[in-house]
mmCIF file of C-alpha atoms in Angstrom:
data_model
loop_
_atom_site.group_PDB
_atom_site.id
_atom_site.type_symbol
_atom_site.label_atom_id
_atom_site.label_comp_id
_atom_site.label_asym_id
_atom_site.label_seq_id
_atom_site.Cartn_x
_atom_site.Cartn_y
_atom_site.Cartn_z
ATOM 1 C CA UNK N 1 24.457 8.868 6.613
ATOM 2 C CA UNK N 2 22.197 5.808 4.899
ATOM 3 C CA UNK N 3 18.829 7.608 4.164
ATOM 4 C CA UNK N 4 15.838 5.735 4.967
ATOM 5 C CA UNK N 5 14.381 6.994 1.424
ATOM 6 C CA UNK N 6 15.796 9.740 -0.838
ATOM 7 C CA UNK N 7 13.740 10.921 -3.124
ATOM 8 C CA UNK N 8 15.982 13.170 -4.631
ATOM 9 C CA UNK N 9 18.604 10.931 -5.915
ATOM 10 C CA UNK N 10 15.305 8.070 -6.730
ATOM 11 C CA UNK N 11 14.070 10.358 -8.886
ATOM 12 C CA UNK N 12 17.769 12.337 -10.577
ATOM 13 C CA UNK N 13 17.385 8.781 -12.382
ATOM 14 C CA UNK N 14 14.381 9.876 -14.576
ATOM 15 C CA UNK N 15 15.375 13.948 -14.308
ATOM 16 C CA UNK N 16 15.397 14.041 -18.251
ATOM 17 C CA UNK N 17 12.672 12.512 -18.613
ATOM 18 C CA UNK N 18 10.729 14.096 -15.927
ATOM 19 C CA UNK N 19 11.738 17.307 -17.027
ATOM 20 C CA UNK N 20 10.444 16.710 -20.623
ATOM 21 C CA UNK N 21 7.419 15.743 -19.464
ATOM 22 C CA UNK N 22 6.623 19.017 -16.998
ATOM 23 C CA UNK N 23 7.521 21.071 -19.677
ATOM 24 C CA UNK N 24 5.064 19.676 -22.182
ATOM 25 C CA UNK N 25 2.561 19.981 -19.750
ATOM 26 C CA UNK N 26 3.601 23.995 -19.476
ATOM 27 C CA UNK N 27 4.063 24.373 -23.232
ATOM 28 C CA UNK N 28 0.504 22.802 -23.706
ATOM 29 C CA UNK N 29 -1.098 25.403 -20.800
ATOM 30 C CA UNK N 30 -3.557 22.996 -20.246
ATOM 31 C CA UNK N 31 -3.246 21.651 -16.245
ATOM 32 C CA UNK N 32 -6.146 19.818 -15.341
ATOM 33 C CA UNK N 33 -8.403 16.807 -17.144
ATOM 34 C CA UNK N 34 -6.388 16.853 -20.322
ATOM 35 C CA UNK N 35 -4.078 14.560 -22.699
ATOM 36 C CA UNK N 36 -1.376 14.059 -19.790
ATOM 37 C CA UNK N 37 -4.164 12.335 -17.557
ATOM 38 C CA UNK N 38 -5.601 10.482 -20.078
ATOM 39 C CA UNK N 39 -2.295 8.954 -21.478
ATOM 40 C CA UNK N 40 -1.430 7.580 -17.678
ATOM 41 C CA UNK N 41 -5.166 6.225 -16.623
ATOM 42 C CA UNK N 42 -5.137 4.701 -20.273
ATOM 43 C CA UNK N 43 -1.185 3.200 -19.456
ATOM 44 C CA UNK N 44 -1.770 2.417 -16.110
ATOM 45 C CA UNK N 45 -5.142 0.600 -16.467
ATOM 46 C CA UNK N 46 -3.082 -1.271 -18.988
ATOM 47 C CA UNK N 47 0.128 -2.064 -15.939
ATOM 48 C CA UNK N 48 -2.636 -3.230 -13.501
ATOM 49 C CA UNK N 49 -4.583 -5.516 -16.376
ATOM 50 C CA UNK N 50 -8.045 -3.441 -15.449
ATOM 51 C CA UNK N 51 -10.501 -2.085 -18.083
ATOM 52 C CA UNK N 52 -10.071 1.504 -15.930
ATOM 53 C CA UNK N 53 -8.310 3.751 -14.208
ATOM 54 C CA UNK N 54 -9.708 7.130 -12.636
ATOM 55 C CA UNK N 55 -7.092 9.375 -11.766
ATOM 56 C CA UNK N 56 -7.913 11.457 -8.530
ATOM 57 C CA UNK N 57 -6.689 13.618 -5.682
ATOM 58 C CA UNK N 58 -4.422 11.119 -3.070
ATOM 59 C CA UNK N 59 -5.007 7.526 -1.758
ATOM 60 C CA UNK N 60 -7.737 8.134 0.695
ATOM 61 C CA UNK N 61 -10.155 10.074 -1.736
ATOM 62 C CA UNK N 62 -9.267 7.160 -4.189
ATOM 63 C CA UNK N 63 -10.557 4.323 -1.337
ATOM 64 C CA UNK N 64 -13.337 7.203 -0.200
ATOM 65 C CA UNK N 65 -14.914 7.457 -3.932
ATOM 66 C CA UNK N 66 -14.830 3.704 -4.247
ATOM 67 C CA UNK N 67 -17.548 3.160 -1.259
ATOM 68 C CA UNK N 68 -19.471 6.531 -2.254
ATOM 69 C CA UNK N 69 -19.937 5.322 -5.481
ATOM 70 C CA UNK N 70 -21.008 1.924 -4.198
ATOM 71 C CA UNK N 71 -23.232 3.882 -2.041
ATOM 72 C CA UNK N 72 -25.046 5.522 -4.966
ATOM 73 C CA UNK N 73 -25.172 2.092 -6.668
ATOM 74 C CA UNK N 74 -27.541 0.687 -4.060
ATOM 75 C CA UNK N 75 -24.742 -1.859 -2.743
ATOM 76 C CA UNK N 76 -23.859 -0.010 0.332
ATOM 77 C CA UNK N 77 -25.657 2.298 2.955
ATOM 78 C CA UNK N 78 -24.959 4.310 6.308
ATOM 79 C CA UNK N 79 -24.202 2.092 8.495
ATOM 80 C CA UNK N 80 -23.180 -1.193 6.336
ATOM 81 C CA UNK N 81 -19.917 -2.571 7.990
ATOM 82 C CA UNK N 82 -16.813 -3.431 6.034
ATOM 83 C CA UNK N 83 -14.291 -6.007 7.236
ATOM 84 C CA UNK N 84 -10.572 -4.547 7.937
ATOM 85 C CA UNK N 85 -7.297 -5.361 8.696
ATOM 86 C CA UNK N 86 -6.687 -4.065 12.643
ATOM 87 C CA UNK N 87 -2.862 -2.690 11.734
ATOM 88 C CA UNK N 88 -3.234 -0.844 8.490
ATOM 89 C CA UNK N 89 -2.201 2.427 8.030
ATOM 90 C CA UNK N 90 -4.815 4.567 9.782
ATOM 91 C CA UNK N 91 -6.639 6.327 5.968
ATOM 92 C CA UNK N 92 -7.943 2.969 5.074
ATOM 93 C CA UNK N 93 -10.140 3.394 8.453
ATOM 94 C CA UNK N 94 -10.932 7.136 7.806
ATOM 95 C CA UNK N 95 -12.368 6.167 4.571
ATOM 96 C CA UNK N 96 -14.299 3.589 5.617
ATOM 97 C CA UNK N 97 -15.927 5.874 8.419
ATOM 98 C CA UNK N 98 -15.515 8.927 6.957
ATOM 99 C CA UNK N 99 -18.619 7.319 4.657
ATOM 100 C CA UNK N 100 -21.004 6.238 7.346
ATOM 101 C CA UNK N 101 -20.249 2.896 6.769
ATOM 102 C CA UNK N 102 -18.561 0.762 9.843
ATOM 103 C CA UNK N 103 -15.017 -0.967 9.661
ATOM 104 C CA UNK N 104 -14.597 -4.329 11.830
ATOM 105 C CA UNK N 105 -11.350 -4.659 12.920
ATOM 106 C CA UNK N 106 -9.551 -8.196 11.993
ATOM 107 C CA UNK N 107 -6.166 -9.272 13.104
ATOM 108 C CA UNK N 108 -3.369 -10.282 10.817
ATOM 109 C CA UNK N 109 -1.565 -13.234 10.760
ATOM 110 C CA UNK N 110 1.779 -12.866 12.999
ATOM 111 C CA UNK N 111 3.904 -14.666 10.310
ATOM 112 C CA UNK N 112 2.496 -12.251 6.757
ATOM 113 C CA UNK N 113 1.150 -8.977 9.084
ATOM 114 C CA UNK N 114 -1.367 -9.368 6.359
ATOM 115 C CA UNK N 115 -5.297 -10.164 7.724
ATOM 116 C CA UNK N 116 -5.661 -13.065 8.395
ATOM 117 C CA UNK N 117 -8.185 -14.769 6.050
ATOM 118 C CA UNK N 118 -8.800 -18.025 8.774
ATOM 119 C CA UNK N 119 -10.833 -15.076 11.058
ATOM 120 C CA UNK N 120 -12.555 -13.230 8.376
ATOM 121 C CA UNK N 121 -15.890 -15.759 8.151
ATOM 122 C CA UNK N 122 -16.203 -15.001 12.365
ATOM 123 C CA UNK N 123 -16.642 -11.595 11.770
ATOM 124 C CA UNK N 124 -19.377 -11.285 8.542
ATOM 125 C CA UNK N 125 -22.626 -10.225 9.940
ATOM 126 C CA UNK N 126 -26.097 -8.906 8.096
ATOM 127 C CA UNK N 127 -24.648 -5.993 7.589
ATOM 128 C CA UNK N 128 -21.355 -6.535 5.818
ATOM 129 C CA UNK N 129 -21.227 -5.761 2.453
ATOM 130 C CA UNK N 130 -17.543 -5.593 1.745
ATOM 131 C CA UNK N 131 -13.518 -6.981 3.000
ATOM 132 C CA UNK N 132 -10.944 -4.423 2.230
ATOM 133 C CA UNK N 133 -7.593 -5.748 1.962
ATOM 134 C CA UNK N 134 -4.608 -3.933 2.303
ATOM 135 C CA UNK N 135 -1.252 -4.999 0.509
ATOM 136 C CA UNK N 136 0.541 -3.737 3.531
ATOM 137 C CA UNK N 137 4.890 -2.692 2.966
ATOM 138 C CA UNK N 138 4.011 -3.969 -0.581
ATOM 139 C CA UNK N 139 3.201 -7.481 0.330
ATOM 140 C CA UNK N 140 0.456 -9.427 -1.139
ATOM 141 C CA UNK N 141 -2.806 -9.645 1.039
ATOM 142 C CA UNK N 142 -4.976 -11.855 -1.183
ATOM 143 C CA UNK N 143 -5.654 -15.671 -0.231
ATOM 144 C CA UNK N 144 -7.513 -17.600 -2.297
ATOM 145 C CA UNK N 145 -9.968 -17.979 0.597
ATOM 146 C CA UNK N 146 -10.514 -14.373 1.086
ATOM 147 C CA UNK N 147 -12.105 -14.403 -2.462
ATOM 148 C CA UNK N 148 -14.268 -17.611 -1.719
ATOM 149 C CA UNK N 149 -15.609 -15.400 0.940
ATOM 150 C CA UNK N 150 -16.197 -12.850 -0.815
ATOM 151 C CA UNK N 151 -18.592 -14.998 -3.315
ATOM 152 C CA UNK N 152 -20.015 -16.984 -0.380
ATOM 153 C CA UNK N 153 -21.787 -14.104 1.361
ATOM 154 C CA UNK N 154 -21.922 -11.637 -1.877
ATOM 155 C CA UNK N 155 -18.993 -9.063 -0.366
ATOM 156 C CA UNK N 156 -17.164 -7.072 -2.855
ATOM 157 C CA UNK N 157 -13.459 -7.004 -2.340
ATOM 158 C CA UNK N 158 -11.789 -4.168 -2.155
ATOM 159 C CA UNK N 159 -7.998 -3.332 -2.576
ATOM 160 C CA UNK N 160 -5.859 -0.973 -1.058
ATOM 161 C CA UNK N 161 -3.225 -0.800 -3.242
ATOM 162 C CA UNK N 162 -1.743 1.844 -2.209
ATOM 163 C CA UNK N 163 1.706 0.667 -0.977
ATOM 164 C CA UNK N 164 2.364 -2.512 -3.955
ATOM 165 C CA UNK N 165 2.517 -0.818 -6.915
ATOM 166 C CA UNK N 166 3.628 -3.818 -9.171
ATOM 167 C CA UNK N 167 3.132 -6.505 -6.821
ATOM 168 C CA UNK N 168 1.316 -9.726 -8.255
ATOM 169 C CA UNK N 169 -0.665 -12.542 -6.679
ATOM 170 C CA UNK N 170 0.890 -15.719 -7.705
ATOM 171 C CA UNK N 171 -1.541 -18.876 -6.996
ATOM 172 C CA UNK N 172 1.093 -21.417 -8.697
ATOM 173 C CA UNK N 173 3.741 -21.622 -7.983
ATOM 174 C CA UNK N 174 4.779 -24.102 -10.293
ATOM 175 C CA UNK N 175 3.308 -22.123 -13.207
ATOM 176 C CA UNK N 176 4.507 -18.626 -12.059
ATOM 177 C CA UNK N 177 3.554 -16.843 -15.331
ATOM 178 C CA UNK N 178 -0.163 -17.360 -14.241
ATOM 179 C CA UNK N 179 -0.108 -14.272 -12.444
ATOM 180 C CA UNK N 180 -2.429 -11.059 -11.680
ATOM 181 C CA UNK N 181 -1.200 -7.660 -9.813
ATOM 182 C CA UNK N 182 -3.039 -6.509 -6.895
ATOM 183 C CA UNK N 183 -5.566 -3.646 -7.799
ATOM 184 C CA UNK N 184 -6.915 -5.944 -9.972
ATOM 185 C CA UNK N 185 -7.753 -9.079 -8.097
ATOM 186 C CA UNK N 186 -10.896 -7.417 -6.563
ATOM 187 C CA UNK N 187 -14.159 -5.362 -7.112
ATOM 188 C CA UNK N 188 -12.395 -1.850 -6.973
ATOM 189 C CA UNK N 189 -8.712 -0.845 -5.816
ATOM 190 C CA UNK N 190 -7.711 2.818 -4.473
ATOM 191 C CA UNK N 191 -3.848 3.233 -5.154
ATOM 192 C CA UNK N 192 -1.805 6.260 -3.914
ATOM 193 C CA UNK N 193 0.975 8.013 -5.676
ATOM 194 C CA UNK N 194 2.558 9.554 -2.327
ATOM 195 C CA UNK N 195 6.078 10.673 -3.219
ATOM 196 C CA UNK N 196 7.412 7.753 -1.225
ATOM 197 C CA UNK N 197 6.137 4.997 -2.573
ATOM 198 C CA UNK N 198 6.872 2.796 -5.285
ATOM 199 C CA UNK N 199 5.946 4.836 -8.053
ATOM 200 C CA UNK N 200 5.115 8.474 -6.488
ATOM 201 C CA UNK N 201 4.296 11.553 -7.861
ATOM 202 C CA UNK N 202 5.884 14.743 -6.395
ATOM 203 C CA UNK N 203 2.757 15.686 -4.639
ATOM 204 C CA UNK N 204 -0.152 14.424 -3.829
ATOM 205 C CA UNK N 205 -2.038 12.318 -6.388
ATOM 206 C CA UNK N 206 -4.214 8.672 -6.619
ATOM 207 C CA UNK N 207 -5.791 6.423 -8.332
ATOM 208 C CA UNK N 208 -9.324 3.915 -8.555
ATOM 209 C CA UNK N 209 -8.756 0.638 -11.274
ATOM 210 C CA UNK N 210 -11.616 -1.450 -11.970
ATOM 211 C CA UNK N 211 -13.390 -3.836 -14.041
ATOM 212 C CA UNK N 212 -16.478 -2.711 -13.413
ATOM 213 C CA UNK N 213 -18.245 0.413 -15.802
ATOM 214 C CA UNK N 214 -21.069 1.641 -13.717
ATOM 215 C CA UNK N 215 -18.466 2.523 -10.498
ATOM 216 C CA UNK N 216 -15.648 3.839 -12.942
ATOM 217 C CA UNK N 217 -18.228 6.388 -14.239
ATOM 218 C CA UNK N 218 -19.708 7.192 -11.247
ATOM 219 C CA UNK N 219 -16.289 7.235 -9.473
ATOM 220 C CA UNK N 220 -14.932 9.769 -12.105
ATOM 221 C CA UNK N 221 -17.983 12.093 -11.655
ATOM 222 C CA UNK N 222 -17.657 12.036 -7.684
ATOM 223 C CA UNK N 223 -14.240 13.276 -8.510
ATOM 224 C CA UNK N 224 -15.110 16.153 -10.758
ATOM 225 C CA UNK N 225 -17.829 17.295 -8.065
ATOM 226 C CA UNK N 226 -20.843 15.137 -8.689
ATOM 227 C CA UNK N 227 -20.855 15.956 -12.548
ATOM 228 C CA UNK N 228 -20.203 14.145 -15.730
ATOM 229 C CA UNK N 229 -21.183 17.721 -17.947
ATOM 230 C CA UNK N 230 -20.545 20.910 -16.656
ATOM 231 C CA UNK N 231 -22.683 22.701 -14.393
ATOM 232 C CA UNK N 232 -25.279 19.302 -14.306
ATOM 233 C CA UNK N 233 -24.855 17.307 -11.001
ATOM 234 C CA UNK N 234 -25.797 13.888 -10.516
ATOM 235 C CA UNK N 235 -24.203 13.004 -7.128
ATOM 236 C CA UNK N 236 -22.685 15.305 -4.628
ATOM 237 C CA UNK N 237 -19.189 14.944 -4.913
ATOM 238 C CA UNK N 238 -15.593 16.089 -4.491
ATOM 239 C CA UNK N 239 -13.440 18.106 -5.921
ATOM 240 C CA UNK N 240 -10.548 14.911 -6.024
ATOM 241 C CA UNK N 241 -8.622 14.978 -9.836
ATOM 242 C CA UNK N 242 -5.113 14.558 -10.497
ATOM 243 C CA UNK N 243 -3.503 17.239 -12.109
ATOM 244 C CA UNK N 244 -1.380 17.105 -15.671
ATOM 245 C CA UNK N 245 1.656 17.509 -14.046
ATOM 246 C CA UNK N 246 1.470 14.556 -11.656
ATOM 247 C CA UNK N 247 -0.269 12.724 -14.092
ATOM 248 C CA UNK N 248 3.036 13.068 -16.152
ATOM 249 C CA UNK N 249 5.389 12.994 -14.069
ATOM 250 C CA UNK N 250 3.886 9.512 -12.993
ATOM 251 C CA UNK N 251 3.322 8.299 -16.909
ATOM 252 C CA UNK N 252 7.646 8.974 -17.174
ATOM 253 C CA UNK N 253 8.039 7.103 -14.249
ATOM 254 C CA UNK N 254 5.590 3.864 -14.645
ATOM 255 C CA UNK N 255 8.036 1.933 -17.546
ATOM 256 C CA UNK N 256 11.121 2.033 -14.563
ATOM 257 C CA UNK N 257 8.648 0.978 -11.855
ATOM 258 C CA UNK N 258 9.286 -3.164 -12.497
ATOM 259 C CA UNK N 259 13.067 -2.615 -12.593
ATOM 260 C CA UNK N 260 12.795 -0.227 -9.295
ATOM 261 C CA UNK N 261 11.023 -3.053 -7.846
ATOM 262 C CA UNK N 262 13.296 -6.038 -8.940
ATOM 263 C CA UNK N 263 16.381 -3.498 -7.287
ATOM 264 C CA UNK N 264 13.946 -4.269 -3.772
ATOM 265 C CA UNK N 265 13.413 -7.540 -4.208
ATOM 266 C CA UNK N 266 17.143 -8.008 -4.905
ATOM 267 C CA UNK N 267 18.012 -5.720 -1.714
ATOM 268 C CA UNK N 268 15.147 -7.768 0.335
ATOM 269 C CA UNK N 269 16.620 -11.086 -0.025
ATOM 270 C CA UNK N 270 19.958 -10.293 1.380
ATOM 271 C CA UNK N 271 18.295 -9.234 4.229
ATOM 272 C CA UNK N 272 16.462 -12.795 4.052
ATOM 273 C CA UNK N 273 19.532 -14.400 3.278
ATOM 274 C CA UNK N 274 22.098 -12.843 5.700
ATOM 275 C CA UNK N 275 20.822 -11.321 8.883
ATOM 276 C CA UNK N 276 20.887 -13.527 11.379
ATOM 277 C CA UNK N 277 20.165 -12.122 14.676
ATOM 278 C CA UNK N 278 18.065 -13.168 17.882
ATOM 279 C CA UNK N 279 16.914 -10.188 18.584
ATOM 280 C CA UNK N 280 15.506 -8.992 15.026
ATOM 281 C CA UNK N 281 13.165 -10.800 13.329
ATOM 282 C CA UNK N 282 12.001 -11.170 9.831
ATOM 283 C CA UNK N 283 9.223 -12.047 7.850
ATOM 284 C CA UNK N 284 8.993 -15.176 5.601
ATOM 285 C CA UNK N 285 9.883 -14.012 2.215
ATOM 286 C CA UNK N 286 11.581 -16.048 -0.306
ATOM 287 C CA UNK N 287 10.059 -19.258 -1.486
ATOM 288 C CA UNK N 288 12.463 -21.386 -0.193
ATOM 289 C CA UNK N 289 11.711 -20.257 3.212
ATOM 290 C CA UNK N 290 7.980 -20.375 2.350
ATOM 291 C CA UNK N 291 8.470 -24.376 1.373
ATOM 292 C CA UNK N 292 9.679 -25.232 4.293
ATOM 293 C CA UNK N 293 6.469 -23.698 6.032
ATOM 294 C CA UNK N 294 2.539 -23.964 5.750
ATOM 295 C CA UNK N 295 2.203 -21.119 4.330
ATOM 296 C CA UNK N 296 2.170 -19.953 0.542
ATOM 297 C CA UNK N 297 3.860 -17.372 -0.686
ATOM 298 C CA UNK N 298 3.361 -14.515 -0.962
ATOM 299 C CA UNK N 299 5.029 -11.979 -3.915
ATOM 300 C CA UNK N 300 6.406 -8.302 -2.413
ATOM 301 C CA UNK N 301 7.394 -5.438 -3.662
ATOM 302 C CA UNK N 302 8.913 -4.254 -1.081
ATOM 303 C CA UNK N 303 7.419 -0.596 -0.100
ATOM 304 C CA UNK N 304 8.618 -1.292 3.512
ATOM 305 C CA UNK N 305 11.139 -3.833 4.323
ATOM 306 C CA UNK N 306 9.644 -4.243 8.157
ATOM 307 C CA UNK N 307 12.205 -5.990 11.083
ATOM 308 C CA UNK N 308 11.100 -6.679 13.870
ATOM 309 C CA UNK N 309 12.673 -5.970 18.008
ATOM 310 C CA UNK N 310 11.277 -6.419 20.986
ATOM 311 C CA UNK N 311 13.988 -3.498 21.454
ATOM 312 C CA UNK N 312 12.704 -1.867 18.993
ATOM 313 C CA UNK N 313 13.460 1.888 20.045
ATOM 314 C CA UNK N 314 16.941 1.490 21.560
ATOM 315 C CA UNK N 315 17.490 -0.748 17.677
ATOM 316 C CA UNK N 316 16.609 2.414 16.419
ATOM 317 C CA UNK N 317 18.783 4.688 18.417
ATOM 318 C CA UNK N 318 21.792 2.418 17.818
ATOM 319 C CA UNK N 319 21.292 2.105 13.831
ATOM 320 C CA UNK N 320 20.957 5.732 14.117
ATOM 321 C CA UNK N 321 24.032 6.466 16.427
ATOM 322 C CA UNK N 322 25.781 4.215 13.206
ATOM 323 C CA UNK N 323 24.757 6.914 10.224
ATOM 324 C CA UNK N 324 21.622 4.414 9.379
ATOM 325 C CA UNK N 325 18.275 5.986 9.063
ATOM 326 C CA UNK N 326 15.178 4.154 10.012
ATOM 327 C CA UNK N 327 10.972 4.332 10.121
ATOM 328 C CA UNK N 328 8.286 3.263 12.022
ATOM 329 C CA UNK N 329 5.697 1.992 10.755
ATOM 330 C CA UNK N 330 3.746 2.575 12.286
ATOM 331 C CA UNK N 331 4.067 3.279 15.952
ATOM 332 C CA UNK N 332 0.415 3.329 17.227
ATOM 333 C CA UNK N 333 -2.367 1.230 16.006
ATOM 334 C CA UNK N 334 -5.553 2.691 14.223
ATOM 335 C CA UNK N 335 -7.360 1.352 17.633
ATOM 336 C CA UNK N 336 -5.620 2.791 19.781
ATOM 337 C CA UNK N 337 -5.577 6.804 17.996
ATOM 338 C CA UNK N 338 -7.351 9.254 19.822
ATOM 339 C CA UNK N 339 -9.472 9.883 16.673
ATOM 340 C CA UNK N 340 -11.137 6.527 17.216
ATOM 341 C CA UNK N 341 -11.288 6.704 21.123
ATOM 342 C CA UNK N 342 -14.657 4.335 20.990
ATOM 343 C CA UNK N 343 -12.167 1.780 20.331
ATOM 344 C CA UNK N 344 -9.179 2.679 22.918
ATOM 345 C CA UNK N 345 -9.785 -0.182 24.960
ATOM 346 C CA UNK N 346 -10.499 -3.082 22.427
ATOM 347 C CA UNK N 347 -7.419 -5.269 22.909
ATOM 348 C CA UNK N 348 -5.804 -6.982 19.949
ATOM 349 C CA UNK N 349 -2.411 -8.332 21.229
ATOM 350 C CA UNK N 350 -1.033 -9.134 17.688
ATOM 351 C CA UNK N 351 -1.737 -5.622 15.942
ATOM 352 C CA UNK N 352 -0.025 -4.052 19.084
ATOM 353 C CA UNK N 353 2.660 -6.276 19.614
ATOM 354 C CA UNK N 354 3.748 -5.193 15.263
ATOM 355 C CA UNK N 355 3.250 -1.638 15.965
ATOM 356 C CA UNK N 356 4.911 -2.268 19.735
ATOM 357 C CA UNK N 357 7.967 -3.989 17.834
ATOM 358 C CA UNK N 358 8.466 -2.825 13.831
ATOM 359 C CA UNK N 359 11.211 -0.862 12.273
ATOM 360 C CA UNK N 360 11.112 -0.431 8.779
ATOM 361 C CA UNK N 361 15.316 -0.377 7.011
ATOM 362 C CA UNK N 362 16.364 1.139 4.143
ATOM 363 C CA UNK N 363 15.234 -0.891 1.246
ATOM 364 C CA UNK N 364 15.120 1.327 -2.379
ATOM 365 C CA UNK N 365 16.513 0.923 -6.295
ATOM 366 C CA UNK N 366 19.057 3.461 -5.173
ATOM 367 C CA UNK N 367 20.638 1.793 -2.191
ATOM 368 C CA UNK N 368 24.066 0.227 -2.955
ATOM 369 C CA UNK N 369 25.419 -3.109 -2.776
ATOM 370 C CA UNK N 370 28.253 -1.968 0.335
ATOM 371 C CA UNK N 371 25.504 -0.008 1.498
ATOM 372 C CA UNK N 372 22.963 -2.433 2.348
ATOM 373 C CA UNK N 373 26.813 -4.860 3.898
ATOM 374 C CA UNK N 374 26.740 -2.170 6.197
ATOM 375 C CA UNK N 375 22.631 -1.886 7.685
ATOM 376 C CA UNK N 376 23.178 -6.115 7.800
ATOM 377 C CA UNK N 377 26.641 -6.379 9.637
ATOM 378 C CA UNK N 378 24.783 -3.311 11.719
ATOM 379 C CA UNK N 379 21.625 -5.668 12.764
ATOM 380 C CA UNK N 380 23.911 -8.470 12.726
ATOM 381 C CA UNK N 381 26.056 -6.810 15.443
ATOM 382 C CA UNK N 382 23.272 -5.669 18.145
ATOM 383 C CA UNK N 383 23.208 -7.226 21.100
ATOM 384 C CA UNK N 384 21.236 -7.436 24.786
ATOM 385 C CA UNK N 385 24.687 -5.091 25.286
ATOM 386 C CA UNK N 386 24.583 -2.381 22.497
ATOM 387 C CA UNK N 387 24.502 0.790 23.639
ATOM 388 C CA UNK N 388 26.142 2.677 20.358
#
């Protein structure tokens, strides 16, 4: 069986460094808000390219802390609107509604699966206070038009960077060194270090990155019961702090992130070159492919490698029968979920088609060349008559 994401094998590559990091924390006797957290926050801020990084409990908390901080700053208030892609993972939207804000769902572009920047301006109203871009699947969602719209309408740009650690926005193919990492493109960004992420902890963990000193200060307090100083509470906060063990583990794994992402890119490039089946659609990815289209290239770190098939469930069963584990991201779009039943009658055809056809195939740093060849061969052999 070729596993979709064998976390044990992935973390085994860093076994000695992880064990050393964990032992240092155990020996220190200090398990929250200590030296490991400080060092990881500094290292991750430097890696992303922001002045501040604040560790927290998970990626959903990171988003909520950003919105709550803006509300404490008077930038937003209950009932304000946040534009968000309709096809995102539900956590992006939960963070908005849990803060008393209203999500405005905008369809993605079918060729990129990222929010369609040409549809954003018509969704802006006098209550709109922010645009949230989600670097879904590890693909950069930012475009210059989105940046221009934020400036034109005085909107905050918030990044959900849960799936794109190490991804870049490259403004020019001719000058690729002029780039900015996702997580440093907007006013604030949320990061998840859930174990399956490109930079994964061994449990839940998250972070906020920003260049805004006031926002960073309030986010840090909100995640610590609303307190800057013990037993003095300026805000009605949460308990959402990264623990020393997870911070130490992430710090040990961070130096390996770029190499792991590069291996994912190599595998993805093979899929793009070698998968050839009219029943299986892949996204544009390489600069060469984009040069033949009207789209600009977008960096991708392939947290997820999606393929699309009208007979998705049959394709998944066929691959499973042949020893390939896959996942679906995500089977039900947010506006069709029971928890948002007021939206259930909405018609968002691009989003709904994505969710009906998407299948995620293995694309990770411990996948061997032979395993990649096997996956490609099976995808190419899937036909309208395939039963097993």
